[in-house]
GROMACS .gro file of C-alpha atoms in nm:
model
  347
    1UNK     CA    1  -0.090  -2.621   1.592
    2UNK     CA    2  -0.447  -2.729   1.523
    3UNK     CA    3  -0.556  -2.366   1.489
    4UNK     CA    4  -0.277  -2.295   1.238
    5UNK     CA    5  -0.363  -2.604   1.032
    6UNK     CA    6  -0.730  -2.511   1.030
    7UNK     CA    7  -0.648  -2.157   0.911
    8UNK     CA    8  -0.423  -2.293   0.633
    9UNK     CA    9  -0.698  -2.531   0.523
   10UNK     CA   10  -0.949  -2.245   0.514
   11UNK     CA   11  -0.712  -2.040   0.299
   12UNK     CA   12  -0.688  -2.328   0.051
   13UNK     CA   13  -1.069  -2.360   0.050
   14UNK     CA   14  -1.107  -1.988  -0.016
   15UNK     CA   15  -0.891  -2.012  -0.328
   16UNK     CA   16  -1.079  -2.321  -0.448
   17UNK     CA   17  -1.437  -2.215  -0.380
   18UNK     CA   18  -1.409  -1.832  -0.406
   19UNK     CA   19  -1.602  -1.812  -0.079
   20UNK     CA   20  -1.399  -1.631   0.189
   21UNK     CA   21  -1.327  -1.872   0.474
   22UNK     CA   22  -1.003  -1.706   0.585
   23UNK     CA   23  -0.891  -1.347   0.541
   24UNK     CA   24  -0.531  -1.297   0.660
   25UNK     CA   25  -0.508  -0.923   0.584
   26UNK     CA   26  -0.753  -0.632   0.611
   27UNK     CA   27  -0.671  -0.280   0.492
   28UNK     CA   28  -0.841  -0.005   0.693
   29UNK     CA   29  -0.852   0.364   0.609
   30UNK     CA   30  -0.929   0.532   0.942
   31UNK     CA   31  -0.935   0.886   0.800
   32UNK     CA   32  -1.017   1.016   0.453
   33UNK     CA   33  -0.801   1.330   0.461
   34UNK     CA   34  -0.427   1.362   0.415
   35UNK     CA   35  -0.164   1.602   0.549
   36UNK     CA   36   0.033   1.602   0.223
   37UNK     CA   37  -0.055   1.737  -0.120
   38UNK     CA   38   0.130   1.486  -0.335
   39UNK     CA   39   0.146   1.548  -0.708
   40UNK     CA   40   0.062   1.183  -0.790
   41UNK     CA   41  -0.244   1.163  -0.564
   42UNK     CA   42  -0.578   1.345  -0.537
   43UNK     CA   43  -0.681   1.233  -0.188
   44UNK     CA   44  -0.595   1.571  -0.033
   45UNK     CA   45  -0.827   1.751  -0.278
   46UNK     CA   46  -1.126   1.612  -0.087
   47UNK     CA   47  -1.001   1.697   0.263
   48UNK     CA   48  -1.304   1.916   0.331
   49UNK     CA   49  -1.539   1.615   0.299
   50UNK     CA   50  -1.411   1.441   0.610
   51UNK     CA   51  -1.494   1.075   0.670
   52UNK     CA   52  -1.347   0.852   0.938
   53UNK     CA   53  -1.389   0.513   1.099
   54UNK     CA   54  -1.507   0.500   1.460
   55UNK     CA   55  -1.441   0.272   1.756
   56UNK     CA   56  -1.791   0.134   1.698
   57UNK     CA   57  -1.698   0.048   1.339
   58UNK     CA   58  -1.389  -0.145   1.448
   59UNK     CA   59  -1.564  -0.319   1.737
   60UNK     CA   60  -1.837  -0.422   1.493
   61UNK     CA   61  -1.575  -0.580   1.266
   62UNK     CA   62  -1.426  -0.803   1.534
   63UNK     CA   63  -1.677  -1.085   1.494
   64UNK     CA   64  -1.601  -1.117   1.121
   65UNK     CA   65  -1.227  -1.075   1.173
   66UNK     CA   66  -1.229  -1.351   1.434
   67UNK     CA   67  -1.435  -1.575   1.207
   68UNK     CA   68  -1.190  -1.517   0.919
   69UNK     CA   69  -0.881  -1.559   1.139
   70UNK     CA   70  -0.749  -1.217   1.036
   71UNK     CA   71  -0.385  -1.182   1.140
   72UNK     CA   72  -0.291  -0.833   1.026
   73UNK     CA   73  -0.466  -0.501   0.979
   74UNK     CA   74  -0.288  -0.240   0.769
   75UNK     CA   75  -0.386   0.118   0.852
   76UNK     CA   76  -0.370   0.333   0.540
   77UNK     CA   77  -0.537   0.645   0.408
   78UNK     CA   78  -0.535   0.939   0.362
   79UNK     CA   79  -0.325   0.977   0.671
   80UNK     CA   80  -0.446   0.735   0.938
   81UNK     CA   81  -0.287   0.934   1.222
   82UNK     CA   82  -0.528   1.223   1.153
   83UNK     CA   83  -0.806   1.018   1.310
   84UNK     CA   84  -0.823   1.150   1.671
   85UNK     CA   85  -0.917   0.800   1.792
   86UNK     CA   86  -0.648   0.621   1.594
   87UNK     CA   87  -0.480   0.459   1.893
   88UNK     CA   88  -0.814   0.352   2.039
   89UNK     CA   89  -0.878   0.168   1.711
   90UNK     CA   90  -0.534   0.007   1.734
   91UNK     CA   91  -0.597  -0.095   2.094
   92UNK     CA   92  -0.922  -0.273   1.999
   93UNK     CA   93  -0.739  -0.471   1.731
   94UNK     CA   94  -0.428  -0.549   1.935
   95UNK     CA   95  -0.640  -0.666   2.228
   96UNK     CA   96  -0.804  -0.908   1.985
   97UNK     CA   97  -0.462  -1.050   1.895
   98UNK     CA   98  -0.439  -0.881   1.553
   99UNK     CA   99  -0.114  -0.720   1.437
  100UNK     CA  100  -0.136  -0.356   1.327
  101UNK     CA  101   0.080  -0.202   1.054
  102UNK     CA  102   0.076   0.166   0.961
  103UNK     CA  103   0.128   0.325   0.620
  104UNK     CA  104   0.205   0.691   0.683
  105UNK     CA  105   0.339   1.012   0.533
  106UNK     CA  106   0.561   1.033   0.841
  107UNK     CA  107   0.489   1.398   0.917
  108UNK     CA  108   0.364   1.336   1.272
  109UNK     CA  109   0.568   1.032   1.377
  110UNK     CA  110   0.759   1.233   1.635
  111UNK     CA  111   0.439   1.359   1.797
  112UNK     CA  112   0.302   1.007   1.837
  113UNK     CA  113   0.624   0.808   1.885
  114UNK     CA  114   0.553   0.656   2.226
  115UNK     CA  115   0.201   0.539   2.136
  116UNK     CA  116   0.318   0.409   1.800
  117UNK     CA  117   0.577   0.188   1.968
  118UNK     CA  118   0.311   0.067   2.211
  119UNK     CA  119   0.016   0.000   1.978
  120UNK     CA  120   0.154  -0.043   1.623
  121UNK     CA  121   0.367  -0.342   1.525
  122UNK     CA  122   0.551  -0.182   1.234
  123UNK     CA  123   0.551   0.131   1.019
  124UNK     CA  124   0.586   0.189   0.645
  125UNK     CA  125   0.679   0.546   0.547
  126UNK     CA  126   0.682   0.714   0.207
  127UNK     CA  127   1.004   0.855   0.060
  128UNK     CA  128   0.985   1.038  -0.273
  129UNK     CA  129   1.341   1.165  -0.313
  130UNK     CA  130   1.620   1.345  -0.134
  131UNK     CA  131   1.517   1.635   0.088
  132UNK     CA  132   1.441   1.902  -0.178
  133UNK     CA  133   1.265   1.660  -0.413
  134UNK     CA  134   1.067   1.485  -0.138
  135UNK     CA  135   0.935   1.819  -0.013
  136UNK     CA  136   0.851   1.931  -0.367
  137UNK     CA  137   0.659   1.612  -0.453
  138UNK     CA  138   0.476   1.617  -0.119
  139UNK     CA  139   0.411   1.992  -0.156
  140UNK     CA  140   0.491   2.033   0.215
  141UNK     CA  141   0.794   2.241   0.325
  142UNK     CA  142   1.001   2.052   0.581
  143UNK     CA  143   0.828   1.719   0.512
  144UNK     CA  144   1.156   1.531   0.473
  145UNK     CA  145   1.303   1.654   0.801
  146UNK     CA  146   0.981   1.578   0.989
  147UNK     CA  147   0.990   1.224   0.852
  148UNK     CA  148   1.357   1.182   0.941
  149UNK     CA  149   1.310   1.324   1.293
  150UNK     CA  150   1.013   1.094   1.351
  151UNK     CA  151   1.208   0.785   1.249
  152UNK     CA  152   1.499   0.883   1.476
  153UNK     CA  153   1.263   0.944   1.769
  154UNK     CA  154   1.109   0.596   1.735
  155UNK     CA  155   1.455   0.440   1.704
  156UNK     CA  156   1.555   0.605   2.035
  157UNK     CA  157   1.255   0.448   2.204
  158UNK     CA  158   1.307   0.106   2.045
  159UNK     CA  159   1.617   0.047   1.829
  160UNK     CA  160   1.471  -0.280   1.697
  161UNK     CA  161   1.135  -0.137   1.591
  162UNK     CA  162   1.066  -0.226   1.226
  163UNK     CA  163   1.036   0.078   0.996
  164UNK     CA  164   1.038   0.031   0.620
  165UNK     CA  165   0.983   0.265   0.326
  166UNK     CA  166   0.793   0.264   0.001
  167UNK     CA  167   0.868   0.481  -0.300
  168UNK     CA  168   0.650   0.546  -0.603
  169UNK     CA  169   0.882   0.583  -0.902
  170UNK     CA  170   0.757   0.824  -1.170
  171UNK     CA  171   0.862   1.099  -1.407
  172UNK     CA  172   0.954   1.345  -1.133
  173UNK     CA  173   1.186   1.124  -0.932
  174UNK     CA  174   1.318   0.828  -1.134
  175UNK     CA  175   1.645   1.012  -1.193
  176UNK     CA  176   1.680   1.052  -0.812
  177UNK     CA  177   1.633   0.681  -0.744
  178UNK     CA  178   1.987   0.608  -0.625
  179UNK     CA  179   1.971   0.905  -0.387
  180UNK     CA  180   1.647   0.764  -0.245
  181UNK     CA  181   1.824   0.437  -0.161
  182UNK     CA  182   2.099   0.640   0.006
  183UNK     CA  183   1.847   0.832   0.216
  184UNK     CA  184   1.682   0.508   0.329
  185UNK     CA  185   2.021   0.381   0.444
  186UNK     CA  186   2.101   0.706   0.625
  187UNK     CA  187   1.772   0.681   0.813
  188UNK     CA  188   1.866   0.323   0.906
  189UNK     CA  189   1.540   0.187   0.769
  190UNK     CA  190   1.495  -0.189   0.760
  191UNK     CA  191   1.387  -0.209   0.398
  192UNK     CA  192   1.273  -0.004   0.100
  193UNK     CA  193   1.041  -0.109  -0.181
  194UNK     CA  194   0.957   0.050  -0.516
  195UNK     CA  195   0.655   0.053  -0.744
  196UNK     CA  196   0.547   0.250  -1.051
  197UNK     CA  197   0.283   0.522  -1.034
  198UNK     CA  198  -0.082   0.445  -1.095
  199UNK     CA  199  -0.193   0.690  -1.364
  200UNK     CA  200  -0.497   0.513  -1.508
  201UNK     CA  201  -0.735   0.399  -1.230
  202UNK     CA  202  -1.001   0.571  -1.017
  203UNK     CA  203  -0.799   0.506  -0.701
  204UNK     CA  204  -0.650   0.787  -0.488
  205UNK     CA  205  -0.981   0.978  -0.491
  206UNK     CA  206  -0.992   1.027  -0.868
  207UNK     CA  207  -1.355   1.084  -0.949
  208UNK     CA  208  -1.251   1.082  -1.314
  209UNK     CA  209  -0.954   0.874  -1.426
  210UNK     CA  210  -0.662   1.092  -1.531
  211UNK     CA  211  -0.626   1.185  -1.894
  212UNK     CA  212  -0.367   1.392  -2.075
  213UNK     CA  213  -0.215   1.636  -1.984
  214UNK     CA  214  -0.261   1.542  -1.614
  215UNK     CA  215  -0.142   1.188  -1.679
  216UNK     CA  216   0.170   1.317  -1.853
  217UNK     CA  217   0.282   1.501  -1.539
  218UNK     CA  218   0.357   1.163  -1.377
  219UNK     CA  219   0.390   0.917  -1.665
  220UNK     CA  220   0.740   0.896  -1.811
  221UNK     CA  221   0.763   1.008  -2.172
  222UNK     CA  222   0.876   0.756  -2.430
  223UNK     CA  223   1.203   0.948  -2.473
  224UNK     CA  224   1.279   0.910  -2.100
  225UNK     CA  225   1.249   0.531  -2.100
  226UNK     CA  226   1.613   0.461  -2.198
  227UNK     CA  227   1.731   0.669  -1.902
  228UNK     CA  228   1.494   0.485  -1.668
  229UNK     CA  229   1.627   0.153  -1.795
  230UNK     CA  230   1.983   0.272  -1.741
  231UNK     CA  231   1.908   0.376  -1.382
  232UNK     CA  232   1.754   0.037  -1.304
  233UNK     CA  233   2.048  -0.148  -1.459
  234UNK     CA  234   2.287   0.057  -1.246
  235UNK     CA  235   2.090  -0.026  -0.931
  236UNK     CA  236   2.092  -0.397  -1.019
  237UNK     CA  237   2.469  -0.383  -1.076
  238UNK     CA  238   2.572  -0.160  -0.786
  239UNK     CA  239   2.322  -0.271  -0.520
  240UNK     CA  240   2.324  -0.647  -0.572
  241UNK     CA  241   2.406  -0.701  -0.203
  242UNK     CA  242   2.106  -0.493  -0.095
  243UNK     CA  243   1.879  -0.686  -0.331
  244UNK     CA  244   2.011  -1.021  -0.208
  245UNK     CA  245   1.980  -0.919   0.158
  246UNK     CA  246   1.624  -0.792   0.112
  247UNK     CA  247   1.704  -0.432   0.204
  248UNK     CA  248   1.571  -0.357  -0.144
  249UNK     CA  249   1.248  -0.556  -0.138
  250UNK     CA  250   1.220  -0.621  -0.511
  251UNK     CA  251   1.412  -0.879  -0.709
  252UNK     CA  252   1.609  -0.776  -1.017
  253UNK     CA  253   1.315  -0.887  -1.233
  254UNK     CA  254   1.063  -0.681  -1.036
  255UNK     CA  255   1.285  -0.374  -1.054
  256UNK     CA  256   1.309  -0.415  -1.431
  257UNK     CA  257   0.931  -0.458  -1.444
  258UNK     CA  258   0.899  -0.092  -1.344
  259UNK     CA  259   1.062  -0.009  -1.678
  260UNK     CA  260   0.838  -0.265  -1.849
  261UNK     CA  261   0.529  -0.108  -1.691
  262UNK     CA  262   0.603   0.236  -1.834
  263UNK     CA  263   0.714   0.093  -2.170
  264UNK     CA  264   0.380  -0.088  -2.197
  265UNK     CA  265   0.196   0.245  -2.202
  266UNK     CA  266   0.355   0.308  -2.541
  267UNK     CA  267   0.271  -0.036  -2.680
  268UNK     CA  268   0.635  -0.143  -2.678
  269UNK     CA  269   0.564  -0.457  -2.472
  270UNK     CA  270   0.268  -0.602  -2.277
  271UNK     CA  271   0.216  -0.490  -1.918
  272UNK     CA  272   0.416  -0.711  -1.679
  273UNK     CA  273   0.238  -1.020  -1.553
  274UNK     CA  274   0.141  -0.994  -1.187
  275UNK     CA  275   0.079  -1.293  -0.967
  276UNK     CA  276  -0.197  -1.170  -0.739
  277UNK     CA  277  -0.466  -1.316  -0.515
  278UNK     CA  278  -0.549  -0.999  -0.321
  279UNK     CA  279  -0.932  -1.033  -0.344
  280UNK     CA  280  -0.906  -1.383  -0.190
  281UNK     CA  281  -0.668  -1.298   0.096
  282UNK     CA  282  -0.749  -0.936   0.181
  283UNK     CA  283  -1.006  -0.661   0.160
  284UNK     CA  284  -1.012  -0.281   0.185
  285UNK     CA  285  -1.244  -0.084   0.416
  286UNK     CA  286  -1.251   0.288   0.348
  287UNK     CA  287  -1.313   0.574   0.589
  288UNK     CA  288  -1.687   0.580   0.517
  289UNK     CA  289  -1.721   0.205   0.575
  290UNK     CA  290  -1.717   0.111   0.205
  291UNK     CA  291  -1.575  -0.233   0.132
  292UNK     CA  292  -1.367  -0.312  -0.177
  293UNK     CA  293  -1.215  -0.645  -0.285
  294UNK     CA  294  -0.888  -0.457  -0.333
  295UNK     CA  295  -0.778  -0.095  -0.348
  296UNK     CA  296  -0.835  -0.057  -0.723
  297UNK     CA  297  -1.171  -0.232  -0.772
  298UNK     CA  298  -1.525  -0.105  -0.711
  299UNK     CA  299  -1.716  -0.094  -0.382
  300UNK     CA  300  -1.918  -0.407  -0.300
  301UNK     CA  301  -2.086  -0.303   0.027
  302UNK     CA  302  -2.058  -0.107   0.351
  303UNK     CA  303  -1.984  -0.233   0.702
  304UNK     CA  304  -2.239   0.014   0.839
  305UNK     CA  305  -2.512  -0.171   0.649
  306UNK     CA  306  -2.401  -0.536   0.668
  307UNK     CA  307  -2.140  -0.752   0.834
  308UNK     CA  308  -1.808  -0.795   0.655
  309UNK     CA  309  -1.878  -1.168   0.619
  310UNK     CA  310  -2.213  -1.098   0.450
  311UNK     CA  311  -2.056  -0.847   0.211
  312UNK     CA  312  -1.759  -1.061   0.109
  313UNK     CA  313  -1.964  -1.378   0.067
  314UNK     CA  314  -2.266  -1.239  -0.113
  315UNK     CA  315  -2.356  -1.420  -0.434
  316UNK     CA  316  -2.236  -1.123  -0.638
  317UNK     CA  317  -1.900  -1.104  -0.459
  318UNK     CA  318  -1.836  -1.479  -0.492
  319UNK     CA  319  -1.928  -1.473  -0.859
  320UNK     CA  320  -1.704  -1.168  -0.917
  321UNK     CA  321  -1.405  -1.353  -0.773
  322UNK     CA  322  -1.492  -1.670  -0.964
  323UNK     CA  323  -1.504  -1.489  -1.298
  324UNK     CA  324  -1.218  -1.243  -1.244
  325UNK     CA  325  -0.950  -1.294  -1.510
  326UNK     CA  326  -0.648  -1.095  -1.400
  327UNK     CA  327  -0.482  -1.147  -1.734
  328UNK     CA  328  -0.755  -0.959  -1.922
  329UNK     CA  329  -0.925  -0.737  -1.662
  330UNK     CA  330  -0.814  -0.380  -1.750
  331UNK     CA  331  -0.779  -0.277  -1.385
  332UNK     CA  332  -0.566  -0.579  -1.299
  333UNK     CA  333  -0.359  -0.553  -1.616
  334UNK     CA  334  -0.238  -0.204  -1.525
  335UNK     CA  335  -0.224  -0.261  -1.149
  336UNK     CA  336   0.089  -0.127  -0.979
  337UNK     CA  337   0.052  -0.296  -0.640
  338UNK     CA  338  -0.026  -0.667  -0.650
  339UNK     CA  339  -0.044  -0.896  -0.350
  340UNK     CA  340   0.012  -1.272  -0.353
  341UNK     CA  341  -0.007  -1.482  -0.038
  342UNK     CA  342   0.034  -1.858  -0.042
  343UNK     CA  343  -0.189  -2.042   0.206
  344UNK     CA  344   0.135  -2.146   0.375
  345UNK     CA  345   0.258  -1.788   0.421
  346UNK     CA  346   0.289  -1.705   0.789
  347UNK     CA  347   0.226  -1.338   0.862
   0.00000   0.00000   0.00000
């Protein structure tokens, strides 16, 4: 009880002072490459320049993670399972009492099912459409069936294992949205969440932010917005039970904000307000050791040069958090994936 109260107090202090005293969540990218070639992402285009985190990197983080009371590490990428030492990294974290979550394309779940159940607490897979559309967007033949087979294999090992899905809604799949919900139900997933596509930042290995016509491949056209709105309204009307139960993670308002996000690109309305404290409650460590305050902001250090505590609490990092105005910062304004954790939130 005392430990929990101390951690909660430190989370309050972090928000008040902008100095990180507690860090509930850390995002790790164990491997820089990806085994998909998604149309909305450029990570795979740099597969030849391989970077990956090592057991030494993770062991070196433990002192800072313990100091910050980190409760959860989210393995992302690229595709984290491409790291040949992935489960050794998980073992180091789990032995330190830290929960491990995995964001994955799902292509190799079946191959790793037993170890996943042993060393990973929960899995979040990506679904982009029904079988033909999912494979087309991923640019990998058979991707959908590999994902489905992997989920079924894990369910056979542990029927209660938590597997959820995330879908990026964009020009190529918004019309298939209802089918996506159906596929998530058929796979017996625990939940599915939706977010719009990032088309304006340097994230996802974009050395240069997308411009037209590349942006237009993913961004809905103005003429398509009424259809998007109609699809969302149908989901709100027909899937109210799934929204209320949490099977669909977003509220009615957040679902409608996906329409608002795309409408804002055409100056029809402001970008939706996002309540976010990600830089105060989490950090991102990339496959080369680079540290970012969140996925979409610039690098502030490297764990191979300094401790995580030193990086996050440098004068520059503290001042950046103190002066960050999410209502006017262009990166935050167009962010598609906000995170807000109350100090009382129990992970």
